Coordinates of C-alpha atoms in Angstrom, one line a residue:
Chain Q
X1 CA 33.9 142.6 107.1
X2 CA 35.8 139.5 106.2
X3 CA 36.2 136.5 108.5
X4 CA 39.2 137.3 110.8
X5 CA 42.3 135.2 110.1
X6 CA 42.9 134.8 113.9
X7 CA 40.1 134.5 116.4
X8 CA 41.1 134.4 120.1
X9 CA 38.3 133.6 122.6
X10 CA 38.5 133.7 126.4
X11 CA 42.1 132.5 126.6
X12 CA 43.5 131.8 130.0
X13 CA 47.0 130.7 130.8
X14 CA 48.8 130.0 134.1
X15 CA 52.2 128.8 135.0
X16 CA 53.1 126.7 137.9
X17 CA 56.2 127.7 139.9
X18 CA 56.7 125.3 142.8
X19 CA 53.5 125.4 144.9
X20 CA 52.4 128.6 143.3
X21 CA 50.1 129.0 140.3
X22 CA 50.8 132.3 138.5
X23 CA 48.2 133.7 136.2
X24 CA 49.8 134.9 132.9
X25 CA 46.8 135.6 130.7
X26 CA 43.3 136.4 131.9
X27 CA 40.3 135.9 129.6
X28 CA 41.9 137.3 126.4
X29 CA 39.6 137.8 123.5
X30 CA 40.3 139.6 120.2
X31 CA 40.5 139.1 116.4
X32 CA 43.2 139.7 113.9
X33 CA 42.2 140.4 110.3
X34 CA 43.9 138.9 107.3
X35 CA 46.7 141.2 106.2
X36 CA 46.8 143.0 109.5
X37 CA 50.1 144.1 111.1
X38 CA 49.5 143.9 114.8
X39 CA 51.9 144.9 117.6
X40 CA 51.6 143.5 121.1
X41 CA 53.1 145.8 123.7
X42 CA 53.4 145.7 127.4
X43 CA 55.9 145.6 130.2
X44 CA 58.1 142.5 130.9
X45 CA 56.1 139.7 132.4
X46 CA 52.8 141.1 131.0
X47 CA 52.2 137.9 129.0
X48 CA 52.7 139.2 125.5
X49 CA 55.3 136.5 124.5
X50 CA 53.1 133.8 126.0
X51 CA 50.1 135.1 123.9
X52 CA 52.4 135.1 120.8
X53 CA 53.4 131.5 121.6
X54 CA 49.8 130.4 121.9
X55 CA 48.9 132.0 118.6
X56 CA 51.9 130.3 117.0
X57 CA 50.9 127.0 118.4
X58 CA 54.1 126.4 120.4
X59 CA 52.3 126.5 123.8
X60 CA 48.9 125.4 125.0
X61 CA 46.3 127.5 126.8
X62 CA 44.5 126.3 130.0
X63 CA 41.2 127.3 128.5
X64 CA 39.6 129.2 125.7
X65 CA 40.0 128.7 121.9
X66 CA 42.2 130.0 119.2
X67 CA 41.2 129.6 115.6
X68 CA 43.7 130.4 112.8
X69 CA 42.0 130.3 109.4
X70 CA 39.8 127.2 109.4
X71 CA 41.8 125.4 112.2
X72 CA 41.0 125.5 115.8
X73 CA 44.6 124.9 117.1
X74 CA 43.7 124.5 120.7
X75 CA 42.2 121.1 120.0
X76 CA 45.2 119.8 118.0
X77 CA 47.6 117.2 119.4
X78 CA 51.4 117.9 119.6
X79 CA 52.0 116.0 116.3
X80 CA 49.1 117.8 114.5
X81 CA 50.4 121.1 115.9
X82 CA 53.9 120.5 114.6
X83 CA 52.5 119.8 111.1
X84 CA 50.2 122.8 111.3
X85 CA 53.1 125.1 112.3
X86 CA 55.2 123.8 109.5
X87 CA 52.6 124.9 107.0
X88 CA 51.1 128.0 108.6
X89 CA 53.5 129.8 110.8
X90 CA 56.7 131.7 110.1
X91 CA 58.5 132.6 113.3
X92 CA 61.0 135.4 113.8
X93 CA 63.0 135.4 117.0
X94 CA 64.7 138.2 118.9
X95 CA 68.1 136.5 118.7
X96 CA 67.6 135.3 115.1
X97 CA 68.2 131.6 116.1
X98 CA 69.9 130.6 112.9
X99 CA 71.7 127.2 113.0
X100 CA 75.4 128.2 113.1
X101 CA 76.7 125.2 111.1
X102 CA 74.4 125.8 108.2
X103 CA 74.8 128.5 105.5
X104 CA 72.2 131.2 105.0
X105 CA 70.8 129.2 102.1
X106 CA 70.6 126.0 104.2
X107 CA 69.0 127.9 107.1
X108 CA 66.3 129.2 104.8
X109 CA 65.9 125.8 103.2
X110 CA 65.5 124.1 106.6
X111 CA 61.7 124.5 107.1
X112 CA 61.0 123.1 103.6
X113 CA 62.1 119.7 104.9
X114 CA 58.9 119.4 106.9
X115 CA 56.5 120.8 104.3
X116 CA 55.0 118.8 101.4
X117 CA 56.6 121.0 98.8
X118 CA 58.3 118.9 96.1
X119 CA 62.1 119.0 96.4
X120 CA 62.6 120.4 92.8
X121 CA 60.8 123.6 93.9
X122 CA 62.9 124.2 96.9
X123 CA 65.7 126.2 95.3
X124 CA 63.2 128.6 93.7
X125 CA 61.5 129.2 97.0
X126 CA 64.7 129.7 98.9
X127 CA 66.1 132.1 96.3
X128 CA 62.8 134.0 96.2
X129 CA 62.8 134.3 100.0
X130 CA 66.5 135.5 100.0
X131 CA 65.7 137.9 97.2
X132 CA 62.8 139.5 99.2
X133 CA 65.3 140.2 102.1
X134 CA 67.9 141.2 99.6
X135 CA 70.5 138.7 100.6
X136 CA 71.0 136.4 97.6
X137 CA 74.7 137.5 97.4
X138 CA 75.3 136.2 101.0
X139 CA 73.5 132.8 100.6
X140 CA 76.7 130.8 101.0
X141 CA 77.8 132.6 104.2
X142 CA 77.5 131.2 107.6
X143 CA 75.7 133.1 110.3
X144 CA 79.0 134.0 112.0
X145 CA 80.0 135.8 108.8
X146 CA 76.9 138.0 108.8
X147 CA 76.0 141.1 110.7
X148 CA 73.1 141.1 113.2
X149 CA 70.8 142.8 110.7
X150 CA 71.7 140.4 108.0
X151 CA 71.2 137.4 110.3
X152 CA 67.7 138.7 111.1
X153 CA 67.0 139.1 107.4
X154 CA 68.0 135.5 106.9
X155 CA 65.7 134.6 109.8
X156 CA 62.8 136.5 108.0
X157 CA 63.6 134.7 104.8
X158 CA 63.4 131.4 106.7
X159 CA 60.1 132.5 108.1
X160 CA 58.7 133.4 104.7
X161 CA 60.0 130.4 102.7
X162 CA 57.0 128.2 103.4
X163 CA 54.6 131.0 102.5
X164 CA 52.9 130.9 105.9
X165 CA 49.4 132.1 106.9
X166 CA 50.8 134.2 109.7
X167 CA 54.2 135.7 110.5
X168 CA 54.9 135.9 114.3
X169 CA 57.8 138.0 115.5
X170 CA 59.0 138.1 119.1
X171 CA 60.9 141.4 119.5
X172 CA 62.6 141.1 116.1
X173 CA 64.5 144.3 116.6
X174 CA 65.4 143.8 120.3
X175 CA 69.0 142.7 119.6
X176 CA 69.7 145.2 116.8
X177 CA 71.2 148.6 116.5
X178 CA 69.0 151.5 115.5
X179 CA 69.8 151.4 111.7
X180 CA 69.5 147.6 111.4
X181 CA 66.3 147.7 113.4
X182 CA 64.8 150.3 111.1
X183 CA 65.8 148.1 108.1
X184 CA 64.1 145.1 109.6
X185 CA 60.9 147.1 110.4
X186 CA 60.8 148.5 106.9
X187 CA 61.2 145.0 105.5
X188 CA 58.3 143.8 107.6
X189 CA 56.2 146.8 106.7
X190 CA 56.9 146.1 103.0
X191 CA 56.0 142.4 103.4
X192 CA 52.7 143.4 105.0
X193 CA 51.9 146.1 102.4
X194 CA 53.0 144.2 99.3
X195 CA 52.2 140.6 100.1
X196 CA 49.3 141.2 102.5
X197 CA 51.2 139.1 105.0
X198 CA 49.5 138.9 108.4
X199 CA 52.1 139.9 111.0
X200 CA 51.9 139.6 114.8
X201 CA 54.8 141.3 116.5
X202 CA 55.7 141.5 120.2
X203 CA 57.8 144.6 120.9
X204 CA 58.9 147.0 123.7
X205 CA 59.9 149.6 121.1
X206 CA 57.3 152.3 120.4
X207 CA 59.0 153.0 117.1
X208 CA 58.5 149.4 116.0
X209 CA 54.9 149.5 117.2
X210 CA 54.4 152.6 115.2
X211 CA 54.8 150.5 112.0
X212 CA 51.8 148.3 113.0
X213 CA 48.2 148.9 112.0
X214 CA 46.9 147.8 115.4
X215 CA 48.7 148.0 118.7
X216 CA 47.4 146.0 121.7
X217 CA 48.6 146.5 125.2
X218 CA 48.9 143.8 127.8
X219 CA 49.4 144.4 131.4
X220 CA 49.6 141.6 134.0
X221 CA 47.9 139.2 131.6
X222 CA 45.0 141.5 130.8
X223 CA 44.3 143.2 127.5
X224 CA 44.1 146.8 128.7
X225 CA 43.4 148.8 125.6
X226 CA 44.2 149.0 122.0
X227 CA 44.7 151.7 119.5
X228 CA 43.6 150.1 116.4
X229 CA 44.8 151.8 113.2
X230 CA 46.5 154.2 115.7
X231 CA 49.4 155.1 113.4
X232 CA 47.6 154.9 110.1
Chain W
X14 CA 70.2 115.4 103.4
X15 CA 70.1 118.5 105.6
X16 CA 69.8 116.4 108.7
X17 CA 72.9 114.4 107.6
X18 CA 74.8 117.7 107.0
X19 CA 73.6 119.0 110.4
X20 CA 74.6 116.0 112.4
X21 CA 78.1 115.7 110.8
X22 CA 78.8 119.4 111.2
X23 CA 77.4 119.3 114.8
X24 CA 79.8 116.5 115.6
X25 CA 82.8 118.8 114.9
X26 CA 81.3 122.0 116.2
X27 CA 83.4 121.9 119.3
X28 CA 86.5 120.5 117.7
X29 CA 88.7 120.1 120.8
X30 CA 85.9 118.3 122.7
X31 CA 85.0 116.1 119.8
X32 CA 88.7 115.2 119.1
X33 CA 89.3 114.4 122.8
X34 CA 86.2 112.2 122.9
X35 CA 87.2 110.5 119.7
X36 CA 90.7 109.9 121.2
X37 CA 89.1 108.5 124.3
X38 CA 87.0 106.1 122.3
X39 CA 90.0 105.1 120.1
X40 CA 92.0 104.2 123.2
X41 CA 89.1 102.4 124.8
X42 CA 88.3 100.4 121.6
X43 CA 92.0 99.6 121.2
X44 CA 92.3 98.4 124.9
X45 CA 89.0 96.5 124.6
X46 CA 90.1 94.8 121.3
X47 CA 93.5 93.9 122.7
X48 CA 92.0 92.4 125.9
X49 CA 89.5 90.5 123.8
X50 CA 92.4 89.2 121.7
X51 CA 94.2 88.1 124.9
X52 CA 91.1 86.2 125.9
X53 CA 90.8 84.6 122.4
X54 CA 94.5 83.7 122.4
X55 CA 94.1 82.2 125.9
X56 CA 91.3 79.9 124.6
X57 CA 93.0 79.2 121.2
X58 CA 94.4 75.9 122.6
X59 CA 90.8 74.8 123.3
X60 CA 89.7 75.8 119.9
X61 CA 92.6 73.9 118.3
X62 CA 91.7 70.7 120.2
X63 CA 90.6 67.7 118.3
X64 CA 87.3 66.0 119.0
X65 CA 88.8 62.6 118.3
X66 CA 91.3 62.8 121.1
X67 CA 90.9 62.0 124.8
X68 CA 93.1 62.6 127.8
X69 CA 93.2 60.3 130.8
X70 CA 94.6 61.5 134.1
X71 CA 94.5 60.4 137.7
X72 CA 91.0 61.1 139.1
X73 CA 92.5 62.8 142.1
X74 CA 94.4 65.5 140.3
X75 CA 96.9 66.2 137.6
X76 CA 99.7 66.1 140.1
X77 CA 99.0 62.4 140.8
X78 CA 100.4 59.8 138.4
X79 CA 99.1 56.5 136.9
X80 CA 101.1 53.3 136.2
X81 CA 102.6 52.8 132.7
X82 CA 100.8 49.4 132.6
X83 CA 97.5 51.2 131.9
X84 CA 98.7 51.9 128.4
X85 CA 98.1 48.4 127.0
X86 CA 94.8 48.1 128.8
X87 CA 93.6 51.3 127.3
X88 CA 94.8 50.3 123.9
X89 CA 92.7 47.1 124.1
X90 CA 89.4 49.0 124.6
X91 CA 87.2 48.9 121.6
X92 CA 87.3 52.1 119.6
X93 CA 90.8 53.2 120.7
X94 CA 93.1 53.9 117.8
X95 CA 96.3 54.9 119.6
X96 CA 97.6 55.7 123.0
X97 CA 100.7 57.6 124.2
X98 CA 101.8 58.1 127.7
X99 CA 102.7 61.7 128.4
X100 CA 104.4 63.9 131.0
X101 CA 104.5 67.6 131.5
X102 CA 108.3 68.0 131.8
X103 CA 108.6 71.7 132.9
X104 CA 112.2 72.0 131.7
X105 CA 113.9 75.4 131.6
X106 CA 116.3 76.5 128.8
X107 CA 119.1 78.5 130.4
X108 CA 116.8 81.0 132.2
X109 CA 113.2 80.9 133.5
X110 CA 112.3 83.8 131.3
X111 CA 112.9 81.5 128.3
X112 CA 109.8 79.6 129.0
X113 CA 108.2 77.3 126.5
X114 CA 106.0 74.2 127.1
X115 CA 107.8 70.9 126.9
X116 CA 106.3 67.4 127.0
X117 CA 107.4 63.8 126.9
X118 CA 105.4 61.5 124.5
X119 CA 105.8 58.2 122.8
X120 CA 106.9 59.5 119.4
X121 CA 105.3 57.1 116.9
X122 CA 101.8 57.2 118.4
X123 CA 102.0 60.9 119.2
X124 CA 102.9 61.8 115.6
X125 CA 100.1 59.6 114.3
X126 CA 97.6 61.3 116.6
X127 CA 98.7 64.9 116.0
X128 CA 98.7 65.7 112.3
X129 CA 98.5 69.4 113.1
X130 CA 102.3 69.4 113.8
X131 CA 103.6 69.3 110.2
X132 CA 107.0 67.6 109.8
X133 CA 108.8 66.0 106.8
X134 CA 108.9 62.2 106.7
X135 CA 112.7 62.3 107.3
X136 CA 112.2 64.5 110.4
X137 CA 109.6 62.1 111.8
X138 CA 111.8 59.1 111.3
X139 CA 114.8 60.8 112.8
X140 CA 112.7 61.7 115.8
X141 CA 111.4 58.2 116.3
X142 CA 114.8 56.6 115.9
X143 CA 116.7 58.9 118.3
X144 CA 115.9 58.3 121.9
X145 CA 117.4 61.7 122.8
X146 CA 115.7 63.4 119.9
X147 CA 113.2 66.2 120.1
X148 CA 110.9 68.1 117.8
X149 CA 110.3 71.8 118.3
X150 CA 107.8 74.4 117.0
X151 CA 109.3 76.8 114.5
X152 CA 108.6 79.9 116.7
X153 CA 110.6 78.5 119.5
X154 CA 113.4 77.3 117.1
X155 CA 113.5 80.8 115.6
X156 CA 113.5 82.4 119.1
X157 CA 116.6 80.6 120.2
X158 CA 118.2 80.1 116.8
X159 CA 118.0 76.3 116.9
X160 CA 118.6 74.2 113.8
X161 CA 118.3 70.5 113.0
X162 CA 120.9 68.4 114.9
X163 CA 121.6 71.2 117.4
X164 CA 122.0 70.0 121.0
X165 CA 119.6 71.6 123.4
X166 CA 120.0 71.3 127.2
X167 CA 117.1 71.8 129.5
X168 CA 117.2 72.1 133.3
X169 CA 114.6 69.7 134.8
X170 CA 112.3 71.2 137.4
X171 CA 110.0 68.2 138.0
X172 CA 112.7 65.8 137.0
X173 CA 115.9 67.5 138.2
X174 CA 119.2 67.5 136.4
X175 CA 120.5 68.5 133.0
X176 CA 118.8 66.9 130.1
X177 CA 120.4 66.9 126.6
X178 CA 118.3 66.7 123.5
X179 CA 119.1 66.7 119.8
X180 CA 116.8 68.7 117.5
X181 CA 115.4 66.2 115.0
X182 CA 112.6 68.2 113.5
X183 CA 111.1 71.7 113.4
X184 CA 107.4 71.6 112.9
X185 CA 105.1 74.2 111.6
X186 CA 101.4 74.4 112.4
X187 CA 98.8 73.0 110.1
X188 CA 96.6 76.2 110.6
X189 CA 97.0 79.5 112.3
X190 CA 95.6 78.2 115.6
X191 CA 98.3 75.6 116.0
X192 CA 100.7 76.4 118.8
X193 CA 104.2 76.6 117.2
X194 CA 106.1 77.1 120.5
X195 CA 106.0 73.5 121.8
X196 CA 108.8 71.1 122.5
X197 CA 108.3 67.3 122.4
X198 CA 110.8 64.5 123.3
X199 CA 110.6 60.8 123.8
X200 CA 108.8 59.3 126.9
X201 CA 111.3 56.4 127.0
X202 CA 114.3 58.8 127.4
X203 CA 112.6 60.3 130.4
X204 CA 111.4 57.0 131.9
X205 CA 114.7 55.2 131.4
X206 CA 116.7 58.0 132.8
X207 CA 114.6 58.3 136.0
X208 CA 114.7 54.5 136.4
X209 CA 118.4 55.1 137.1
X210 CA 118.0 58.1 139.3
X211 CA 114.6 58.2 141.0
X212 CA 113.5 54.6 140.8
X213 CA 110.2 55.1 142.6
X214 CA 109.0 57.5 139.9
X215 CA 109.8 55.2 137.0
X216 CA 107.1 53.6 135.0
X217 CA 104.7 56.3 136.0
X218 CA 102.7 58.5 133.7
X219 CA 101.4 62.0 134.1
X220 CA 98.6 61.5 131.6
X221 CA 97.6 59.4 128.6
X222 CA 96.9 60.9 125.3
X223 CA 94.4 58.8 123.3
X224 CA 92.9 59.0 119.8
X225 CA 89.6 57.3 119.0
X226 CA 88.5 55.8 115.7
X227 CA 85.0 57.4 115.8
X228 CA 84.7 60.9 117.5
X229 CA 81.0 60.2 118.0
X230 CA 82.0 57.4 120.4
X231 CA 84.5 59.5 122.4
X232 CA 82.2 59.9 125.4
X233 CA 81.4 56.1 125.5
X234 CA 85.1 55.2 125.3
X235 CA 86.0 57.7 128.0
X236 CA 83.4 56.0 130.3
X237 CA 84.8 52.6 129.4
X238 CA 88.4 53.6 130.3
X239 CA 87.4 55.0 133.7
X240 CA 85.2 52.0 134.3
X241 CA 88.2 49.8 133.6
X242 CA 90.3 51.4 136.4
X243 CA 87.4 51.8 138.9
X244 CA 88.4 50.7 142.4
X245 CA 92.1 50.5 141.4
X246 CA 94.7 52.4 143.4
X247 CA 94.9 55.0 140.6
X248 CA 91.4 55.6 139.4
X249 CA 91.2 57.6 136.2
X250 CA 89.3 60.6 134.8
X251 CA 89.0 60.6 131.0
X252 CA 87.8 63.6 129.2
X253 CA 88.0 65.1 125.7
X254 CA 91.1 67.0 124.9
X255 CA 88.9 70.2 124.8
X256 CA 87.6 69.6 128.3
X257 CA 91.1 68.8 129.5
X258 CA 92.4 72.1 128.1
X259 CA 89.4 73.9 129.7
X260 CA 90.1 72.2 133.0
X261 CA 93.8 73.2 132.7
X262 CA 92.8 76.8 132.0
X263 CA 90.3 76.9 134.8
X264 CA 93.2 76.9 137.2
X265 CA 93.8 80.5 135.8
X266 CA 90.1 81.3 135.6
X267 CA 90.4 84.2 138.1
X268 CA 92.9 86.0 135.8
X269 CA 90.7 85.4 132.8
X270 CA 87.6 86.7 134.5
X271 CA 89.6 89.7 135.7
X272 CA 90.7 90.5 132.2
X273 CA 87.1 90.1 130.9
X274 CA 85.8 92.4 133.6
X275 CA 88.4 95.0 133.0
X276 CA 87.6 95.0 129.3
X277 CA 84.0 95.7 130.0
X278 CA 84.8 98.3 132.6
X279 CA 86.8 100.2 129.9
X280 CA 83.7 100.3 127.8
X281 CA 81.5 101.5 130.7
X282 CA 84.0 104.3 131.4
X283 CA 84.0 105.5 127.8
X284 CA 80.3 105.2 127.8
X285 CA 80.2 107.7 130.6
X286 CA 82.6 110.0 128.8
X287 CA 80.6 109.8 125.6
X288 CA 77.3 110.3 127.6
X289 CA 78.8 113.4 129.2
X290 CA 79.9 114.8 125.8
X291 CA 76.4 114.2 124.4
X292 CA 74.8 115.7 127.4
X293 CA 76.9 118.8 127.1
X294 CA 76.3 119.2 123.4
X295 CA 72.6 118.7 123.8
X296 CA 72.3 121.1 126.7
X297 CA 74.2 123.7 124.5
X298 CA 71.9 123.1 121.6
X299 CA 68.6 122.8 123.3
X300 CA 67.5 126.2 122.0
X301 CA 68.3 125.0 118.4
X302 CA 66.2 121.9 118.9
X303 CA 63.4 124.2 120.2
X304 CA 63.7 126.3 117.0
X305 CA 63.6 123.2 114.9
X306 CA 60.4 122.1 116.7
X307 CA 58.9 125.5 116.2
X308 CA 59.4 125.0 112.4
X309 CA 57.5 121.7 112.7
X310 CA 60.4 119.2 113.0
X311 CA 59.3 116.3 115.1
X312 CA 60.9 114.1 117.7
X313 CA 62.1 111.7 115.0
X314 CA 64.2 114.4 113.4
X315 CA 65.6 115.6 116.7
X316 CA 66.5 112.0 117.6
X317 CA 68.2 111.4 114.2
X318 CA 70.3 114.5 114.8
X319 CA 71.4 113.6 118.3
X320 CA 71.8 109.8 117.7
X321 CA 73.6 110.6 114.4
X322 CA 76.1 112.9 116.1
X323 CA 76.7 110.2 118.7
X324 CA 77.3 107.6 116.0
X325 CA 79.6 109.8 114.0
X326 CA 81.9 110.5 117.0
X327 CA 81.8 106.9 118.2
X328 CA 82.3 105.4 114.7
X329 CA 85.4 107.5 114.1
X330 CA 86.8 106.5 117.4
X331 CA 85.9 102.9 116.7
X332 CA 87.5 102.9 113.2
X333 CA 90.7 104.4 114.6
X334 CA 90.7 102.0 117.5
X335 CA 90.3 99.0 115.2
X336 CA 93.0 100.2 112.8
X337 CA 95.4 100.6 115.7
X338 CA 94.5 97.2 117.2
X339 CA 96.5 95.3 114.5
X340 CA 99.9 97.0 114.9
X341 CA 99.3 97.1 118.7
X342 CA 98.6 93.3 118.7
X343 CA 101.7 92.7 116.6
X344 CA 103.9 94.7 119.1
X345 CA 102.1 93.0 122.1
X346 CA 102.7 89.6 120.5
X347 CA 106.5 90.3 120.1
X348 CA 106.7 91.6 123.6
X349 CA 105.0 88.7 125.4
X350 CA 106.4 86.1 123.1
X351 CA 105.5 82.5 123.8
X352 CA 103.0 83.3 126.6
X353 CA 100.4 83.7 123.8
X354 CA 101.6 81.5 120.9
X355 CA 98.6 82.3 118.8
X356 CA 98.0 86.1 119.4
X357 CA 96.0 87.0 116.4
X358 CA 93.2 89.6 116.2
X359 CA 90.2 87.5 115.3
X360 CA 87.1 88.8 113.5
X361 CA 85.2 88.1 116.7
X362 CA 87.3 90.8 118.5
X363 CA 86.5 93.3 115.8
X364 CA 82.8 92.4 115.9
X365 CA 82.9 92.9 119.6
X366 CA 84.6 96.3 119.1
X367 CA 81.9 97.4 116.7
X368 CA 79.1 96.1 119.0
X369 CA 80.7 97.9 122.0
X370 CA 80.9 101.1 120.0
X371 CA 77.3 100.9 118.9
X372 CA 76.1 100.3 122.4
X373 CA 78.2 103.3 123.6
X374 CA 76.7 105.5 120.9
X375 CA 73.1 104.4 121.6
X376 CA 73.3 104.7 125.4
X377 CA 75.2 108.0 125.3
X378 CA 72.4 109.5 123.2
X379 CA 69.4 108.1 125.0
X380 CA 68.9 110.6 127.8
X381 CA 69.9 113.7 125.8
X382 CA 67.5 112.7 123.1
X383 CA 64.7 112.1 125.6
X384 CA 65.4 115.6 127.1
X385 CA 65.5 117.3 123.7
X386 CA 62.3 115.7 122.5
X387 CA 60.4 116.4 125.6
X388 CA 61.4 119.9 126.4
X389 CA 58.6 122.4 125.9
X390 CA 59.4 124.7 122.9
X391 CA 58.8 127.8 125.0
X392 CA 61.3 126.6 127.7
X393 CA 63.8 125.7 125.0
X394 CA 63.6 129.1 123.4
X395 CA 64.0 130.7 126.8
X396 CA 67.4 129.0 127.2
X397 CA 68.7 131.0 124.2
X398 CA 67.9 134.3 125.9

């Protein structure tokens, strides 16, 4: 078996609320293989978004290690993490989080400003990303001129444009109607199948989880069980 | 480039709020610029003073006089070029609201000492020859429609009675700082008239106006003059024309300080308004900054966006404020008339406007930037939900 793209070992995370220390993740250990499509499920407050944030390098664990590719991200400083994220992580949010004053094209171009990619190549990358999500005809539109599904597709293009190592998605269909949600899931499924993109997705929606190769369930910060390759 | 686009578009994202903030800054900069111009105008007399001229007055105060006999003694001191006795006359033309400063001087020495009042040779000779002659600045002449050979009557306040003068010259200033509202007449006319009416006040002098041959020796000559009259019944205090003007203005120092304080309070108020605007915009966009940080944008980028937005709004307000200062100063100058004979918007006022605007922009953006940079990404993203 190949070396996993993500290795999570004994991760613990707590939050402090006033005088109380609330455990969020308890001794989480698992691997994610390259090209895997993994869904993290669990009730609200189970710690799935926190785990996703730790994997994406936007939060820090209290203890344990996370290795993505060749980099142990738990030892990186904030500045090193920012650089690492720019090169290795594409993030898809539940509420799209596009910048309203930038066009679809500019939103997709935004992450390229913090990568080392030469400026002359930017246009090709942006157009390619928009082509993948089938939105080249809406590139000059502002987010307010796009539907929810289209905005999420722009967000996916923005996540893809840097050609990241992993794509993390926090409830990417949570704010969409059924049809749009299905389109987004199909798009993610296609990305995973055609580009062998490693995708880690947090979701409440069993239909969304059904698209994943591996589904892991968290409850009260503990990895309860998984049904690897459950749907395939 | 995208950062520049972002900060400019962000500045006008909430159009009403941005426009109201820009309007506030415009008014603040306009008020600040005008008040600074008032202060500059107030001190313009000092700036226009010559370093080669001294003023001698009674050591007790300006209200106390000195004997006319001091004139020759002063003239004899080594280094003194010319001396003129002088009086602040305080005459009123028809009504108190028609105020303009009027002084009595010895004409020949006064004209020699003051080349900044530009007159033709004929005008100078006519003034010197006519005991009841006067010369007047062109602004005052224009204000009352006076022409050469017109008779002007002033009501004396210090020296009571009606005083008739014949306009013998209308001077213009050598440079823009020269006061063109003044009125000068002959000391002898005043002295000889009061000899007949208030004998005990005759042959007295309010101050002596002195020019020196070498400005570098002015301090030494001032000391020599005061030494000469030490232990006399009217001891003297001699200072440079600049110091004298400062001393004169110091009587109104409280007003000047109040104007200065008000001008800075205006800037502090607009700083608070601008800080509030930036705090609101940053709070609204904290999720967006978190998204940018997720993508790998650093504190430097976030700071550029927030400071840039603050600078765009402040710069627009500042430009509009400066543009409006000129017409406003012109209207103000026409309204207050001779109270500020040299009411000109100086480059210094504009530099102060720009400096004030920069300080407002920087201070208003400091705390929001610190908050945006230091917020945890996860907390920032949670604000969106």
